[in-house]
Rosetta silent file (secondary structure, phi, psi, omega in degrees, C-alpha in Angstrom):
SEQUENCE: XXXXXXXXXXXXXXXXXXXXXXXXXXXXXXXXXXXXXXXXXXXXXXXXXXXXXXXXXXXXXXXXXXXXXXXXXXXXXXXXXXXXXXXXXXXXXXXXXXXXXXXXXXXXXXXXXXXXXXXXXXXXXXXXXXXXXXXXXXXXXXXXXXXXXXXXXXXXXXXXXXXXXXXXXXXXXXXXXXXXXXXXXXX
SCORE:     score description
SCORE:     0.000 S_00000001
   1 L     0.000  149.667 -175.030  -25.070   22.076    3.919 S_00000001
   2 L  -128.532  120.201 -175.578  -23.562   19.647    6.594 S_00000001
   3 L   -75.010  147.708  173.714  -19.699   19.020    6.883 S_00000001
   4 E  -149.692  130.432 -167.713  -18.289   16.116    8.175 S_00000001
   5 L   -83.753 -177.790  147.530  -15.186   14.756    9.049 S_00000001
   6 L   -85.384  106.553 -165.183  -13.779   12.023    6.794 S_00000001
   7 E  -124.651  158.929 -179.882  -10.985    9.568    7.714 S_00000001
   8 E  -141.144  154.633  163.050   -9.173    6.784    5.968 S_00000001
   9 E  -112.410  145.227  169.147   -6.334    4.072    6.801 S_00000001
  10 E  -132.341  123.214  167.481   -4.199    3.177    4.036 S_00000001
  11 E   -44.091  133.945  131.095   -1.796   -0.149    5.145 S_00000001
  12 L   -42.127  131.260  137.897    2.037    0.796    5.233 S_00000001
  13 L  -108.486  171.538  148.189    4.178   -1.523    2.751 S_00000001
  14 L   -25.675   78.230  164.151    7.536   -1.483    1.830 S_00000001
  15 L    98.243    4.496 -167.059    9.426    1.301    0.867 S_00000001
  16 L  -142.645   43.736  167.305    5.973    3.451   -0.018 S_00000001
  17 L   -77.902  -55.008  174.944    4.815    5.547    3.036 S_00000001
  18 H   -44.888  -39.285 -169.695    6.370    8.988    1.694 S_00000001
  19 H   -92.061    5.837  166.489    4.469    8.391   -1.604 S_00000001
  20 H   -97.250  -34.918 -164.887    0.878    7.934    0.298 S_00000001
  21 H   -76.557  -54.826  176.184    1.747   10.805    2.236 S_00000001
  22 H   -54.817  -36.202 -176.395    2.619   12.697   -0.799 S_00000001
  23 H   -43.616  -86.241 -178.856   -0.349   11.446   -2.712 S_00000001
  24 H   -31.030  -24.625  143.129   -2.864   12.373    0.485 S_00000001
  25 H   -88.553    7.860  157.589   -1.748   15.728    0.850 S_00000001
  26 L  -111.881   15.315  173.202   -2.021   16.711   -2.327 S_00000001
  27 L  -105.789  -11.041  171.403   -5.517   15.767   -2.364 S_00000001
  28 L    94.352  -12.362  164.643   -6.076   18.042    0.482 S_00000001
  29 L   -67.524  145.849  154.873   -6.005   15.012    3.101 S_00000001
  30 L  -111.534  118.428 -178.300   -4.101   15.674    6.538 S_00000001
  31 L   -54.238 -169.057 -142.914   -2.478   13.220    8.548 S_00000001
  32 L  -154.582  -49.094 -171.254   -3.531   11.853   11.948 S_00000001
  33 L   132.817 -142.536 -167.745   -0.725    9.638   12.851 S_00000001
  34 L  -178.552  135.057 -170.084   -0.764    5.902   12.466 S_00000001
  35 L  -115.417  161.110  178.957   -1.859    2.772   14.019 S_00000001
  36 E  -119.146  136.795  150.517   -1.444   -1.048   14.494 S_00000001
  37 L   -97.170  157.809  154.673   -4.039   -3.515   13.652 S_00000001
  38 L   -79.312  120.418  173.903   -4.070   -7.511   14.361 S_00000001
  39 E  -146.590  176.082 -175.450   -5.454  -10.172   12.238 S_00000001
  40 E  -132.668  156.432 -157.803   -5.235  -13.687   12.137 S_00000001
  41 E  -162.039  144.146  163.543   -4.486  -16.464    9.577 S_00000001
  42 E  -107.122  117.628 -177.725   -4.291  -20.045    9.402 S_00000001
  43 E  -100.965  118.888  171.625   -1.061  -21.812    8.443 S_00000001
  44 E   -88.991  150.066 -160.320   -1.584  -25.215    6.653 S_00000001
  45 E  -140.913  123.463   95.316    1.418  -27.383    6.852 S_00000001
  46 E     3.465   53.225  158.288    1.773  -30.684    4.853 S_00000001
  47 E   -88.247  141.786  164.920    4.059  -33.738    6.343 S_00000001
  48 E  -127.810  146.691  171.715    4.802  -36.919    4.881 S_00000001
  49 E  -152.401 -167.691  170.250    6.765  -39.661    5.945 S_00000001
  50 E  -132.124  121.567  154.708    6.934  -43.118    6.509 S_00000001
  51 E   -80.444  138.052  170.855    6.508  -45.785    9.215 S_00000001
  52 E  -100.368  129.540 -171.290    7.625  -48.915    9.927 S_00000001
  53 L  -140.744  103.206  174.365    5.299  -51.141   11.954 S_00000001
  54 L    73.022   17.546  149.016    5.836  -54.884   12.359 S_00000001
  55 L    94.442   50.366  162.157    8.045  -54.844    9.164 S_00000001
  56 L  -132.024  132.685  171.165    5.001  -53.159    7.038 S_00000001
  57 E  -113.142  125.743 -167.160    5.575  -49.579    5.727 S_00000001
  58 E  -125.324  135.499  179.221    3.061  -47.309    5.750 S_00000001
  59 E   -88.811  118.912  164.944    3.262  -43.480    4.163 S_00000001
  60 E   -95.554  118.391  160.077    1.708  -41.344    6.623 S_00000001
  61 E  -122.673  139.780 -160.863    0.657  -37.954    5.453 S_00000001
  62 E  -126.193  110.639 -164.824   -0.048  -35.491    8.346 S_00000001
  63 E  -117.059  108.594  168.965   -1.954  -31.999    7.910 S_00000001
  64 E   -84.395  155.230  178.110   -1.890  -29.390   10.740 S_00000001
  65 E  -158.398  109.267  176.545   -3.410  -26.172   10.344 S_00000001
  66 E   -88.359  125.653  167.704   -1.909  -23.467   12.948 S_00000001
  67 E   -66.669  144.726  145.103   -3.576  -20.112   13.898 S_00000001
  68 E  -151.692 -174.613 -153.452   -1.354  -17.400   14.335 S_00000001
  69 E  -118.253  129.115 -148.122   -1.306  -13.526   14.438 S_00000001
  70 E  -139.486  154.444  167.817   -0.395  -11.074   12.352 S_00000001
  71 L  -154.434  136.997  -79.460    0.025   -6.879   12.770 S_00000001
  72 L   153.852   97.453  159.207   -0.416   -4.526   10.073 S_00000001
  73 E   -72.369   94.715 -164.204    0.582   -0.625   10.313 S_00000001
  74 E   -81.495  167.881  135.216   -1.630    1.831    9.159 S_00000001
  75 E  -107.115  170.099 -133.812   -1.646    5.471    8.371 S_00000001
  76 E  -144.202  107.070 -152.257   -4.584    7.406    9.358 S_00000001
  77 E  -121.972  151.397 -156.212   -5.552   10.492    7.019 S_00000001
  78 E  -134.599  139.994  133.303   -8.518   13.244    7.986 S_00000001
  79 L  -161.228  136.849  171.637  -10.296   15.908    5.604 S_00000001
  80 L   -16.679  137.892  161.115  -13.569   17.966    5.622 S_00000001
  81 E  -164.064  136.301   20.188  -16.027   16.145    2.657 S_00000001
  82 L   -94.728  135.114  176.960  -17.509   16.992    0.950 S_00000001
  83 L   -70.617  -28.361 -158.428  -14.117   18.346   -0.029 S_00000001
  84 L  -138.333 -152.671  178.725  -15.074   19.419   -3.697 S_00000001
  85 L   178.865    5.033 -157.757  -18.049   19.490   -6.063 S_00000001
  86 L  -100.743  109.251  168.005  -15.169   19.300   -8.874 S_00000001
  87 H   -43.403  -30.632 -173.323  -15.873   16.452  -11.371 S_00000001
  88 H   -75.219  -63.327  162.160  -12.300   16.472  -12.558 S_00000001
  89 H    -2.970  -87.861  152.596  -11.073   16.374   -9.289 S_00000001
  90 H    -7.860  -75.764  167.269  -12.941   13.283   -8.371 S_00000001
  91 H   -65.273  -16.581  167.461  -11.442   11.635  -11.162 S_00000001
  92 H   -81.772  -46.303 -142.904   -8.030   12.247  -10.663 S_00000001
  93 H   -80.571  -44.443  169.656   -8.423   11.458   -6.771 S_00000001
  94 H   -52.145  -50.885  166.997  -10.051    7.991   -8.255 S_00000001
  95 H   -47.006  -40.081 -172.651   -7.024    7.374  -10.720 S_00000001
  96 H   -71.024  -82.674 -153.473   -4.580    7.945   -7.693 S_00000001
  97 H   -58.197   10.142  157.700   -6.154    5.511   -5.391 S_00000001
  98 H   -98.718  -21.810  170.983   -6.019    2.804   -8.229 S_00000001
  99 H   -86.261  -12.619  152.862   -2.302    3.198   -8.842 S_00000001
 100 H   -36.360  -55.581 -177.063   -2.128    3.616   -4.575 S_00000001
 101 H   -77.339  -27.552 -160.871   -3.553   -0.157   -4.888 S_00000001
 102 H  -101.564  -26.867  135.884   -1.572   -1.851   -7.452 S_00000001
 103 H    -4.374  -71.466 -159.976    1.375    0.095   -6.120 S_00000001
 104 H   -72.730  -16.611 -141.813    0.780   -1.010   -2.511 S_00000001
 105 H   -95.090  -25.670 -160.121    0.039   -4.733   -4.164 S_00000001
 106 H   -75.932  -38.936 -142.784    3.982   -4.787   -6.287 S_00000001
 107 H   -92.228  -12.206 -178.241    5.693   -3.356   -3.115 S_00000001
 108 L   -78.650  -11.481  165.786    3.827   -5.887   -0.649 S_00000001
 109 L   -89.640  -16.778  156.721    5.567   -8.556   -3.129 S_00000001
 110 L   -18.247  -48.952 -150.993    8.418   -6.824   -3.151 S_00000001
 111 L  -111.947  -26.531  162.722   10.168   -8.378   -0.086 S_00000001
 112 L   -91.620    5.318  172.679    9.014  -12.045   -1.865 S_00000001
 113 L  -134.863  -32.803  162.520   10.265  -11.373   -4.891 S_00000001
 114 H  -102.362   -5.045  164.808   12.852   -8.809   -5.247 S_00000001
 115 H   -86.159   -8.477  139.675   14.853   -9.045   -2.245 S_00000001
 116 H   -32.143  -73.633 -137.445   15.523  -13.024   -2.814 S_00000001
 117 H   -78.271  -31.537  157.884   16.409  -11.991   -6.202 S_00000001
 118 H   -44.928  -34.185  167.035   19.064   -9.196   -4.772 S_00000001
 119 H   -78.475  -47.195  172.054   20.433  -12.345   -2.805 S_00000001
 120 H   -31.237  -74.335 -162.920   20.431  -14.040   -5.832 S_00000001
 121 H   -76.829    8.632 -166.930   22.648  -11.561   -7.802 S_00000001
 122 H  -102.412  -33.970 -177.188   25.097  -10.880   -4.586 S_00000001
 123 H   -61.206  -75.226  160.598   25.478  -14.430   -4.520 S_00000001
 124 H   -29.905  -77.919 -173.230   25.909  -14.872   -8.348 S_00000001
 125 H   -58.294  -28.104  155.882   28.744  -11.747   -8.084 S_00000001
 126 H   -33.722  -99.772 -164.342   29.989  -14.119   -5.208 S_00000001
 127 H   -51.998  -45.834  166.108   30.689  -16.994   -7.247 S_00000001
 128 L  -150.923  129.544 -174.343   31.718  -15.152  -10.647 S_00000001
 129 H   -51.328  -64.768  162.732   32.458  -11.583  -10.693 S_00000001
 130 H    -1.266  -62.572  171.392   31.187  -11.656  -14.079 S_00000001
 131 H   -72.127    2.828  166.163   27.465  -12.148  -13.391 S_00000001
 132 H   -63.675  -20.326 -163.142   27.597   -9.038  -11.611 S_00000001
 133 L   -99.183  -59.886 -165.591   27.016   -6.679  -14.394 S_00000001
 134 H   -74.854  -25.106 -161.583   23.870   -8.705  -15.986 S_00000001
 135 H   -80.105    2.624  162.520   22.016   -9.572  -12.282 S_00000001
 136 H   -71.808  -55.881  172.382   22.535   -5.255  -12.076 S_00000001
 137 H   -10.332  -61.597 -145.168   21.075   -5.360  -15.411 S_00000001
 138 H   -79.581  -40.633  168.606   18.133   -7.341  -14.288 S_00000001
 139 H   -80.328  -21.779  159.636   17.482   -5.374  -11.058 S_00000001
 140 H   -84.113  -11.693 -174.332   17.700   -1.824  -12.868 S_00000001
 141 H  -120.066   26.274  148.126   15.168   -2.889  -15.363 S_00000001
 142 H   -79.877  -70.748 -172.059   12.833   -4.082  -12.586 S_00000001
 143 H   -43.145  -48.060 -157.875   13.620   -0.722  -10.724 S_00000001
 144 H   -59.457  -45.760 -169.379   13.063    1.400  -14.275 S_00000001
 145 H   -45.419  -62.758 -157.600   10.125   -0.879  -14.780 S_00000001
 146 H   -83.569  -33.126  171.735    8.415   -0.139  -11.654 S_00000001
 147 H   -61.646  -51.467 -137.693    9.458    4.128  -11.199 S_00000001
 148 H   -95.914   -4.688 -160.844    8.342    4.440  -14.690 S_00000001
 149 H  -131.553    7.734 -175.494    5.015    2.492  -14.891 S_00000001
 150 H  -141.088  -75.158 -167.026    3.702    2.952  -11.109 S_00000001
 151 H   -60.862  -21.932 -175.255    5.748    5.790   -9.217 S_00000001
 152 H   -92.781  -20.985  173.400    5.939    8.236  -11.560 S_00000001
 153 H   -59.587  -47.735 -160.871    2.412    7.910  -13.099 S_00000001
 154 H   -76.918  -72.395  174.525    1.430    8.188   -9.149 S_00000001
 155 H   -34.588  -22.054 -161.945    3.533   11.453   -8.561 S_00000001
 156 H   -84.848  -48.579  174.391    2.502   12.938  -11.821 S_00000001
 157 H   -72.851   -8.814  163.502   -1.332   12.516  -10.538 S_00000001
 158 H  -101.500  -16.411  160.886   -0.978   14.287   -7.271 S_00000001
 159 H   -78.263  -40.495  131.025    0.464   17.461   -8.603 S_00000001
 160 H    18.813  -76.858 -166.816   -2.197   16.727  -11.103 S_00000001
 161 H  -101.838   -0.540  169.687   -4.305   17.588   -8.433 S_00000001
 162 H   -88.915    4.914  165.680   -2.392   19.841   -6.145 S_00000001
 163 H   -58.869  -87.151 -149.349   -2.630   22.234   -9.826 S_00000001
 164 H   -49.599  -29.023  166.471   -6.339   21.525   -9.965 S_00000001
 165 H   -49.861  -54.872 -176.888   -6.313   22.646   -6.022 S_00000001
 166 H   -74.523  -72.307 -158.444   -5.010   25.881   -6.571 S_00000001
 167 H   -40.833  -18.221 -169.554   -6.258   26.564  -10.204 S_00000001
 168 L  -115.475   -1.954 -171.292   -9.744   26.025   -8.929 S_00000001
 169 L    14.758   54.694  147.440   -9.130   27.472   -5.298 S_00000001
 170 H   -37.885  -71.390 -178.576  -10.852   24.249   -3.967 S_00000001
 171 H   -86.027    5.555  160.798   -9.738   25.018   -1.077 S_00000001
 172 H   -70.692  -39.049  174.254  -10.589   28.621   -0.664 S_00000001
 173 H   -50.730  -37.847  171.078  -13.897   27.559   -2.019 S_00000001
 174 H   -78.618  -30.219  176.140  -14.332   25.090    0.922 S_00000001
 175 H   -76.027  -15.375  174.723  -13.532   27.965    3.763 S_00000001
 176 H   -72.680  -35.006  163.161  -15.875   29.936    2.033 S_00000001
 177 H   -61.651 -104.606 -123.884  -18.719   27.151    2.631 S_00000001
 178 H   -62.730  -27.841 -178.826  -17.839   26.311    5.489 S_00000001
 179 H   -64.484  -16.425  162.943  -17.835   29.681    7.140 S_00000001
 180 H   -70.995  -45.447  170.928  -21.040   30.544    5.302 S_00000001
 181 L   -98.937   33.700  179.679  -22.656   27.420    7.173 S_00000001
 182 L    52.545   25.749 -175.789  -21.069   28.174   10.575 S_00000001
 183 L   -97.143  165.343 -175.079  -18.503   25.949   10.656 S_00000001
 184 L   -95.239  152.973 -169.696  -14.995   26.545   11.795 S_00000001
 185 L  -114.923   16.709  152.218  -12.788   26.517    8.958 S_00000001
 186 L   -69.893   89.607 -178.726   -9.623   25.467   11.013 S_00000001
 187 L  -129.330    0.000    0.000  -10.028   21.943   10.522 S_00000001
């Protein structure tokens, strides 16, 4: 049989490297380190105004479209595959990386939508002490919202699978291939 290694980047967001890390190493992935990529985007801009020309006014609308640059932090994950042969496995390790994406997708919205709304209620408690109590309200039942229907489903499937690791001595099973096919099984 022929081993190989395997590597993945998963982008850094907001607030949710420790829980990729945790995921990925309880899946039997080992980290690497972490990298920057570049990309580029074009920002469309809208103006309108108006001119006066010889005492006729004419609405000008003016559309720019800017290039600019962008960088994107990855982390960079390593492990032997085929790692398994374990159907169950498989399927847990599939379940994680879909709450990994829709995770990665709340917390990359995160910084447009819930820190605004944290200015919002600091503001609010500004202006009347009062509104301090419901804009907590509103921001703990976001927070409950989000531990209870993303992070904790996502912790609960990598011990999920670091159980299914042990109970199944996956990985004993893999130093026993590889060392049976001449491979080193320090990887």
């Amino acid at each position: 049989m022929k081993y190989v290694y395997k590597t993945v980047s998963v982008p850094i967001v907001f607030l949710d490297g420790w829980l990729v890390n945790l995921e990925k190493s309880c899946f039997g992935w080992k980290k690497d380190g972490e990298h920057d990529e570049s990309y580029e985007y074009d920002e469309h801009s809208t103006r309108n105004y108006t001119e006066y020309h010889d005492g006729v006014e004419w609405d000008v609308t003016e559309h720019t479209t800017e290039r600019k640059t962008g960088w994107r932090t990855y982390q960079d994950f390593y492990r032997v595959s085929p790692f398994t042969f374990n159907p169950i496995f498989a399927i847990f390790e599939w379940l994680s990386g879909i709450f990994s994406f829709i995770r990665r997708l709340v917390m990359s919205l995160a910084r447009y939508i819930i820190i605004p709304l944290i200015v919002l209620v600091v503001i609010a408690a500004i202006l009347d002490p009062a509104m301090l109590t419901d804009g907590l309200y509103v921001i703990g039942g976001i927070a409950a919202l989000y531990i209870g229907l993303v992070v904790v489903p996502s912790v609960l499937i990598a011990l999920i699978a670091l159980a299914m690791r042990k109970l199944f001595g996956i990985d004993k099973h893999l130093a026993d291939n590889l060392r049976a096919n001449g491979y080193s099984v320090d990887w």
